[in-house]
mmCIF file of C-alpha atoms in Angstrom:
data_model
loop_
_atom_site.group_PDB
_atom_site.id
_atom_site.type_symbol
_atom_site.label_atom_id
_atom_site.label_comp_id
_atom_site.label_asym_id
_atom_site.label_seq_id
_atom_site.Cartn_x
_atom_site.Cartn_y
_atom_site.Cartn_z
ATOM 1 C CA MET A 14 31.358 -17.700 -50.523
ATOM 2 C CA ALA A 15 34.539 -17.908 -48.622
ATOM 3 C CA ASP A 16 35.538 -14.214 -49.299
ATOM 4 C CA ARG A 17 31.950 -12.617 -49.217
ATOM 5 C CA LEU A 18 33.386 -10.290 -45.995
ATOM 6 C CA ASN A 19 36.510 -9.827 -48.143
ATOM 7 C CA GLY A 20 37.746 -5.892 -48.036
ATOM 8 C CA TYR A 21 35.095 -5.188 -45.000
ATOM 9 C CA ARG A 22 36.260 -4.187 -41.651
ATOM 10 C CA ILE A 23 34.475 -5.778 -38.545
ATOM 11 C CA LEU A 24 34.861 -4.417 -35.165
ATOM 12 C CA ILE A 25 34.159 -7.165 -32.419
ATOM 13 C CA LEU A 26 33.831 -6.418 -28.945
ATOM 14 C CA GLU A 27 34.174 -9.906 -27.403
ATOM 15 C CA THR A 28 35.681 -11.907 -24.176
ATOM 16 C CA ARG A 29 34.952 -15.369 -23.952
ATOM 17 C CA GLU A 30 34.224 -16.165 -27.867
ATOM 18 C CA GLU A 31 36.199 -13.740 -29.259
ATOM 19 C CA ALA A 32 38.532 -16.162 -30.796
ATOM 20 C CA GLN A 33 35.972 -18.525 -32.474
ATOM 21 C CA PHE A 34 34.019 -15.037 -33.612
ATOM 22 C CA SER A 35 37.196 -13.507 -35.548
ATOM 23 C CA LYS A 36 38.262 -16.894 -36.924
ATOM 24 C CA LEU A 37 34.541 -17.081 -38.187
ATOM 25 C CA LEU A 38 34.788 -13.538 -39.636
ATOM 26 C CA ALA A 39 38.149 -13.966 -40.998
ATOM 27 C CA GLU A 40 37.413 -16.988 -42.705
ATOM 28 C CA GLN A 41 35.027 -15.002 -45.075
ATOM 29 C CA GLY A 42 37.613 -12.683 -45.661
ATOM 30 C CA ALA A 43 36.869 -10.075 -43.012
ATOM 31 C CA ASP A 44 39.581 -7.797 -41.760
ATOM 32 C CA VAL A 45 38.709 -8.052 -37.927
ATOM 33 C CA VAL A 46 39.328 -5.550 -35.395
ATOM 34 C CA GLN A 47 39.299 -6.804 -32.182
ATOM 35 C CA CYS A 48 38.413 -4.977 -28.884
ATOM 36 C CA PRO A 49 38.621 -7.045 -25.698
ATOM 37 C CA MET A 50 36.416 -5.117 -23.225
ATOM 38 C CA PHE A 51 36.311 -7.318 -19.874
ATOM 39 C CA THR A 52 39.108 -9.326 -18.344
ATOM 40 C CA ILE A 53 37.540 -12.333 -16.885
ATOM 41 C CA HIS A 54 38.362 -13.658 -13.306
ATOM 42 C CA ASP A 55 37.720 -16.552 -11.156
ATOM 43 C CA ALA A 56 35.440 -15.611 -8.231
ATOM 44 C CA PRO A 57 37.362 -13.923 -5.683
ATOM 45 C CA ASP A 58 36.418 -16.020 -3.001
ATOM 46 C CA PRO A 59 35.358 -19.475 -4.159
ATOM 47 C CA ALA A 60 33.921 -20.607 -0.727
ATOM 48 C CA PRO A 61 30.438 -20.060 -1.758
ATOM 49 C CA VAL A 62 31.162 -21.841 -5.059
ATOM 50 C CA GLU A 63 32.193 -24.440 -3.596
ATOM 51 C CA ALA A 64 29.999 -24.735 -0.903
ATOM 52 C CA TRP A 65 27.084 -24.674 -3.515
ATOM 53 C CA ILE A 66 29.260 -27.703 -5.834
ATOM 54 C CA ARG A 67 28.933 -30.138 -2.780
ATOM 55 C CA ARG A 68 25.401 -29.308 -1.812
ATOM 56 C CA ALA A 69 24.776 -30.365 -5.424
ATOM 57 C CA ILE A 70 26.819 -33.568 -5.299
ATOM 58 C CA ASP A 71 25.582 -34.538 -1.932
ATOM 59 C CA ARG A 72 21.696 -33.671 -2.489
ATOM 60 C CA PRO A 73 21.411 -33.520 -6.486
ATOM 61 C CA PHE A 74 18.770 -30.453 -7.397
ATOM 62 C CA ASP A 75 15.547 -31.586 -9.448
ATOM 63 C CA ASP A 76 16.024 -28.359 -11.422
ATOM 64 C CA LEU A 77 19.097 -26.361 -12.823
ATOM 65 C CA VAL A 78 18.683 -23.188 -14.513
ATOM 66 C CA LEU A 79 22.159 -22.306 -16.440
ATOM 67 C CA MET A 80 22.079 -18.225 -17.504
ATOM 68 C CA THR A 81 25.556 -18.494 -18.994
ATOM 69 C CA GLY A 82 27.666 -20.950 -20.548
ATOM 70 C CA GLU A 83 31.131 -19.374 -18.881
ATOM 71 C CA GLY A 84 29.298 -19.725 -15.493
ATOM 72 C CA LEU A 85 29.364 -23.196 -15.779
ATOM 73 C CA ARG A 86 32.463 -23.837 -17.131
ATOM 74 C CA ARG A 87 33.796 -21.713 -13.773
ATOM 75 C CA ILE A 88 32.054 -24.091 -11.643
ATOM 76 C CA MET A 89 33.427 -26.928 -13.710
ATOM 77 C CA LYS A 90 36.953 -25.237 -13.104
ATOM 78 C CA LEU A 91 36.403 -25.358 -9.381
ATOM 79 C CA ALA A 92 35.147 -28.605 -9.183
ATOM 80 C CA ARG A 93 38.311 -29.990 -11.047
ATOM 81 C CA THR A 94 40.643 -28.161 -8.676
ATOM 82 C CA ARG A 95 38.831 -29.957 -5.720
ATOM 83 C CA GLY A 96 38.688 -33.411 -7.385
ATOM 84 C CA LEU A 97 34.720 -33.316 -7.685
ATOM 85 C CA ASP A 98 34.181 -32.598 -11.408
ATOM 86 C CA GLN A 99 33.332 -36.120 -12.067
ATOM 87 C CA ALA A 100 30.626 -36.322 -8.989
ATOM 88 C CA LEU A 101 29.403 -32.916 -9.950
ATOM 89 C CA VAL A 102 28.844 -34.321 -13.546
ATOM 90 C CA ALA A 103 26.793 -37.143 -12.391
ATOM 91 C CA ALA A 104 24.868 -35.116 -10.002
ATOM 92 C CA LEU A 105 23.777 -32.505 -12.973
ATOM 93 C CA ALA A 106 23.280 -35.652 -14.606
ATOM 94 C CA LYS A 107 20.076 -36.175 -12.439
ATOM 95 C CA SER A 108 18.735 -32.846 -12.810
ATOM 96 C CA ARG A 109 16.104 -30.972 -15.556
ATOM 97 C CA LYS A 110 18.469 -28.700 -17.290
ATOM 98 C CA PHE A 111 17.142 -25.357 -18.454
ATOM 99 C CA THR A 112 19.094 -22.719 -20.382
ATOM 100 C CA ARG A 113 19.175 -19.283 -21.153
ATOM 101 C CA GLY A 114 19.844 -19.627 -24.747
ATOM 102 C CA PRO A 115 22.380 -21.868 -26.670
ATOM 103 C CA LYS A 116 25.618 -20.780 -25.183
ATOM 104 C CA PRO A 117 24.863 -22.607 -21.497
ATOM 105 C CA GLY A 118 23.635 -25.664 -23.787
ATOM 106 C CA LYS A 119 27.077 -25.718 -25.827
ATOM 107 C CA ALA A 120 28.628 -25.741 -22.410
ATOM 108 C CA LEU A 121 26.501 -28.615 -20.786
ATOM 109 C CA ARG A 122 27.643 -30.367 -24.379
ATOM 110 C CA GLU A 123 31.268 -30.390 -23.231
ATOM 111 C CA ILE A 124 30.650 -31.938 -20.228
ATOM 112 C CA SER A 125 28.418 -34.659 -21.884
ATOM 113 C CA LEU A 126 25.145 -33.082 -20.633
ATOM 114 C CA GLU A 127 22.324 -31.964 -22.477
ATOM 115 C CA ALA A 128 19.805 -29.202 -21.904
ATOM 116 C CA GLN A 129 15.960 -30.586 -21.293
ATOM 117 C CA GLN A 130 14.822 -26.946 -22.401
ATOM 118 C CA THR A 131 16.382 -23.796 -24.047
ATOM 119 C CA THR A 132 14.208 -20.315 -23.495
ATOM 120 C CA GLU A 133 12.353 -19.319 -26.758
ATOM 121 C CA LYS A 134 13.850 -15.756 -25.960
ATOM 122 C CA PRO A 135 17.374 -15.654 -24.712
ATOM 123 C CA THR A 136 16.833 -13.455 -22.181
ATOM 124 C CA THR A 137 15.722 -13.434 -18.002
ATOM 125 C CA GLU A 138 12.618 -12.706 -19.150
ATOM 126 C CA GLY A 139 12.526 -15.557 -21.667
ATOM 127 C CA VAL A 140 13.706 -17.804 -18.513
ATOM 128 C CA ILE A 141 10.813 -16.405 -16.411
ATOM 129 C CA GLU A 142 8.175 -17.155 -18.982
ATOM 130 C CA MET A 143 9.842 -20.274 -19.482
ATOM 131 C CA LEU A 144 9.499 -21.499 -15.857
ATOM 132 C CA GLY A 145 6.469 -20.135 -15.288
ATOM 133 C CA LYS A 146 5.243 -22.929 -17.390
ATOM 134 C CA LEU A 147 6.298 -25.510 -14.965
ATOM 135 C CA ASP A 148 5.115 -26.845 -12.020
ATOM 136 C CA LEU A 149 8.222 -26.529 -9.583
ATOM 137 C CA LYS A 150 6.316 -26.446 -6.259
ATOM 138 C CA GLY A 151 8.422 -29.082 -3.656
ATOM 139 C CA ARG A 152 11.218 -28.777 -6.176
ATOM 140 C CA ARG A 153 14.813 -28.032 -5.391
ATOM 141 C CA LEU A 154 16.311 -25.682 -7.884
ATOM 142 C CA GLY A 155 19.830 -24.756 -8.653
ATOM 143 C CA LEU A 156 20.509 -21.320 -10.254
ATOM 144 C CA GLN A 157 23.662 -20.038 -12.189
ATOM 145 C CA LEU A 158 23.262 -16.134 -12.508
ATOM 146 C CA TYR A 159 25.559 -13.331 -14.311
ATOM 147 C CA PRO A 160 26.784 -10.531 -13.464
ATOM 148 C CA ASP A 161 25.658 -6.788 -14.214
ATOM 149 C CA LYS A 162 21.712 -7.370 -14.158
ATOM 150 C CA ASP A 163 19.049 -7.065 -11.352
ATOM 151 C CA HIS A 164 18.070 -10.619 -10.723
ATOM 152 C CA SER A 165 15.171 -9.653 -8.101
ATOM 153 C CA PRO A 166 12.741 -11.790 -10.070
ATOM 154 C CA LEU A 167 14.946 -14.619 -9.784
ATOM 155 C CA THR A 168 15.586 -13.803 -6.131
ATOM 156 C CA GLY A 169 17.070 -16.420 -3.744
ATOM 157 C CA ALA A 170 19.826 -17.769 -6.306
ATOM 158 C CA LEU A 171 23.869 -18.064 -5.787
ATOM 159 C CA SER A 172 25.779 -16.490 -8.538
ATOM 160 C CA ALA A 173 28.657 -19.043 -8.662
ATOM 161 C CA GLN A 174 30.779 -17.516 -11.852
ATOM 162 C CA GLY A 175 33.748 -15.460 -12.539
ATOM 163 C CA VAL A 176 33.576 -11.494 -12.147
ATOM 164 C CA TYR A 177 34.541 -9.262 -14.754
ATOM 165 C CA ASP A 178 37.275 -6.515 -14.341
ATOM 166 C CA SER A 179 35.192 -3.673 -15.913
ATOM 167 C CA LYS A 180 38.412 -1.037 -16.051
ATOM 168 C CA ALA A 181 40.813 -2.975 -17.744
ATOM 169 C CA ALA A 182 39.920 -2.470 -21.288
ATOM 170 C CA ASP A 183 39.295 1.250 -21.619
ATOM 171 C CA ALA A 184 41.975 2.477 -23.612
ATOM 172 C CA ASN A 185 40.767 -0.748 -26.465
ATOM 173 C CA ILE A 186 37.060 0.693 -26.248
ATOM 174 C CA VAL A 187 38.240 4.390 -26.418
ATOM 175 C CA ALA A 188 40.528 3.331 -29.553
ATOM 176 C CA ALA A 189 37.608 1.652 -31.204
ATOM 177 C CA ILE A 190 35.345 4.471 -30.494
ATOM 178 C CA ASP A 191 37.797 6.767 -32.521
ATOM 179 C CA ASP A 192 38.134 4.057 -35.353
ATOM 180 C CA MET A 193 34.269 3.853 -35.676
ATOM 181 C CA ALA A 194 33.956 7.824 -35.434
ATOM 182 C CA GLU A 195 36.874 8.416 -38.062
ATOM 183 C CA GLY A 196 35.003 5.743 -40.635
ATOM 184 C CA ARG A 197 37.624 3.068 -40.350
ATOM 185 C CA ILE A 198 34.785 0.388 -39.578
ATOM 186 C CA ASP A 199 32.004 -1.005 -41.799
ATOM 187 C CA SER A 200 29.925 -2.587 -39.229
ATOM 188 C CA ILE A 201 30.344 -3.427 -35.419
ATOM 189 C CA ALA A 202 28.975 -6.929 -34.535
ATOM 190 C CA LEU A 203 27.621 -7.407 -30.968
ATOM 191 C CA THR A 204 26.778 -10.552 -29.360
ATOM 192 C CA ASN A 205 25.486 -9.919 -25.903
ATOM 193 C CA LEU A 206 24.132 -7.130 -24.014
ATOM 194 C CA GLY A 207 27.179 -6.652 -21.729
ATOM 195 C CA GLN A 208 29.042 -5.101 -24.703
ATOM 196 C CA VAL A 209 26.337 -2.657 -25.180
ATOM 197 C CA ARG A 210 26.643 -1.437 -21.606
ATOM 198 C CA ARG A 211 30.155 -1.622 -21.625
ATOM 199 C CA LEU A 212 30.601 0.582 -24.895
ATOM 200 C CA ILE A 213 28.514 3.289 -23.126
ATOM 201 C CA GLU A 214 30.019 3.276 -19.779
ATOM 202 C CA ALA A 215 33.314 3.244 -21.252
ATOM 203 C CA ALA A 216 32.462 6.096 -23.229
ATOM 204 C CA LYS A 217 30.952 8.076 -20.629
ATOM 205 C CA ALA A 218 33.714 7.670 -18.515
ATOM 206 C CA HIS A 219 36.358 8.985 -20.881
ATOM 207 C CA GLY A 220 33.750 11.965 -21.954
ATOM 208 C CA SER A 221 33.386 9.723 -25.436
ATOM 209 C CA GLU A 222 29.564 9.387 -25.447
ATOM 210 C CA ALA A 223 29.022 12.089 -28.255
ATOM 211 C CA LYS A 224 32.032 10.729 -30.076
ATOM 212 C CA LEU A 225 30.552 6.907 -29.759
ATOM 213 C CA ARG A 226 26.994 8.204 -31.104
ATOM 214 C CA ALA A 227 28.632 9.790 -33.985
ATOM 215 C CA GLY A 228 30.719 6.726 -34.914
ATOM 216 C CA LEU A 229 27.720 4.323 -34.784
ATOM 217 C CA GLU A 230 25.905 6.859 -36.874
ATOM 218 C CA ARG A 231 28.736 5.999 -39.645
ATOM 219 C CA THR A 232 28.776 2.251 -38.766
ATOM 220 C CA LEU A 233 26.444 -0.566 -39.590
ATOM 221 C CA ILE A 234 25.060 -2.339 -36.190
ATOM 222 C CA ALA A 235 24.673 -5.964 -36.308
ATOM 223 C CA SER A 236 22.773 -7.458 -33.188
ATOM 224 C CA VAL A 237 22.784 -11.363 -32.465
ATOM 225 C CA GLY A 238 19.353 -11.392 -30.838
ATOM 226 C CA PRO A 239 16.439 -9.726 -29.163
ATOM 227 C CA ALA A 240 18.246 -8.954 -26.115
ATOM 228 C CA VAL A 241 20.988 -7.123 -27.628
ATOM 229 C CA SER A 242 18.558 -5.326 -29.815
ATOM 230 C CA GLY A 243 16.802 -3.905 -26.677
ATOM 231 C CA GLU A 244 19.529 -2.941 -24.811
ATOM 232 C CA LEU A 245 20.581 -0.948 -27.881
ATOM 233 C CA ALA A 246 17.110 0.385 -28.217
ATOM 234 C CA ALA A 247 17.073 1.076 -24.470
ATOM 235 C CA HIS A 248 20.043 3.481 -25.527
ATOM 236 C CA GLY A 249 18.521 5.020 -27.947
ATOM 237 C CA LEU A 250 20.460 3.093 -30.799
ATOM 238 C CA ARG A 251 19.193 1.506 -33.453
ATOM 239 C CA THR A 252 19.893 -2.395 -34.802
ATOM 240 C CA ASP A 253 20.713 -2.631 -38.560
ATOM 241 C CA ILE A 254 21.449 -6.485 -39.064
ATOM 242 C CA ALA A 255 20.304 -9.244 -37.036
ATOM 243 C CA PRO A 256 20.189 -13.074 -38.177
ATOM 244 C CA ALA A 257 17.199 -14.392 -39.906
ATOM 245 C CA GLU A 258 14.253 -16.618 -38.568
ATOM 246 C CA ASP A 259 15.233 -15.980 -35.091
ATOM 247 C CA ALA A 260 18.684 -17.873 -35.983
ATOM 248 C CA TYR A 261 20.884 -16.182 -32.765
ATOM 249 C CA PHE A 262 23.849 -17.713 -33.640
ATOM 250 C CA MET A 263 27.040 -16.386 -34.758
ATOM 251 C CA ARG A 264 27.172 -18.089 -38.289
ATOM 252 C CA PRO A 265 23.664 -16.627 -39.136
ATOM 253 C CA LEU A 266 24.455 -13.400 -37.743
ATOM 254 C CA ILE A 267 27.568 -13.241 -40.140
ATOM 255 C CA SER A 268 25.679 -14.593 -43.422
ATOM 256 C CA ALA A 269 23.041 -11.462 -42.453
ATOM 257 C CA MET A 270 26.190 -8.991 -41.984
ATOM 258 C CA ALA A 271 27.445 -10.150 -45.600
ATOM 259 C CA ALA A 272 23.992 -9.506 -47.316
ATOM 260 C CA ALA A 273 23.492 -6.119 -45.406
ATOM 261 C CA LEU A 274 27.245 -5.160 -45.951
ATOM 262 C CA ALA A 275 27.087 -5.689 -49.634
ATOM 263 C CA GLU A 276 23.913 -3.720 -50.028
ATOM 264 C CA LYS A 277 24.424 -0.727 -48.014
ATOM 265 C CA ARG A 278 27.920 0.017 -47.400
ATOM 266 C CA PRO A 279 31.133 0.305 -49.920
ATOM 267 C CA LYS A 280 34.513 -1.254 -48.414
ATOM 268 C CA VAL A 281 36.648 0.597 -46.644
ATOM 269 C CA ALA A 282 39.647 1.715 -48.728
ATOM 270 C CA GLY A 283 43.071 0.673 -47.097
#
């Protein structure tokens, strides 16, 4: 089964996990077309992040909610530069830890910690639903957010992670749109909703929205889960492929792509 994507050209719009996803696809024989969509920077002013770290150490949170794995990694990176990483890990070990989907849980395991609970749905709404079942009265709660989202339902939190340079990769995105419009891509694989927004925004900025929609009509659209599919639907776009049995991970997504491509799409020639 190692060649089940052999001959298929897959477009990925990744940043943080581009190398991992590309490797998994290539292992199945895919011709991977990579389109970096963002550049991740550390917070321009580390002072608020450092203050958050020191508060967490001095008075550990009762509960900690992590929205992204990259956010935790950026916090730990700054903690290491300040010589506070071991103290921070010790402090976080004392907190109940809740994660929005599997990616923050993976980042926790990288520092030898485990989440006590993960959302059933990897969305902000899923986090609200999860927290709504808990008695948080009188408890101190730390919350790490992510960009490009209205967090008013979770107001009062500190966004302590890197920011995205949304202009860094427009040329890559325009080229990817051209590839889809000209039928050179079999499937586009989407693993977070920010990719959908960024794709639409870049297309509008460069007068390529019609070309993007035409290209997506020719291309099987693979979504890792409900957050991505919901964002696609919000822009009037469909989801052709999704992992089976609510398995919102890369490997099940790849398996679903292989099955759908074999059934629906002849392989790209040349």
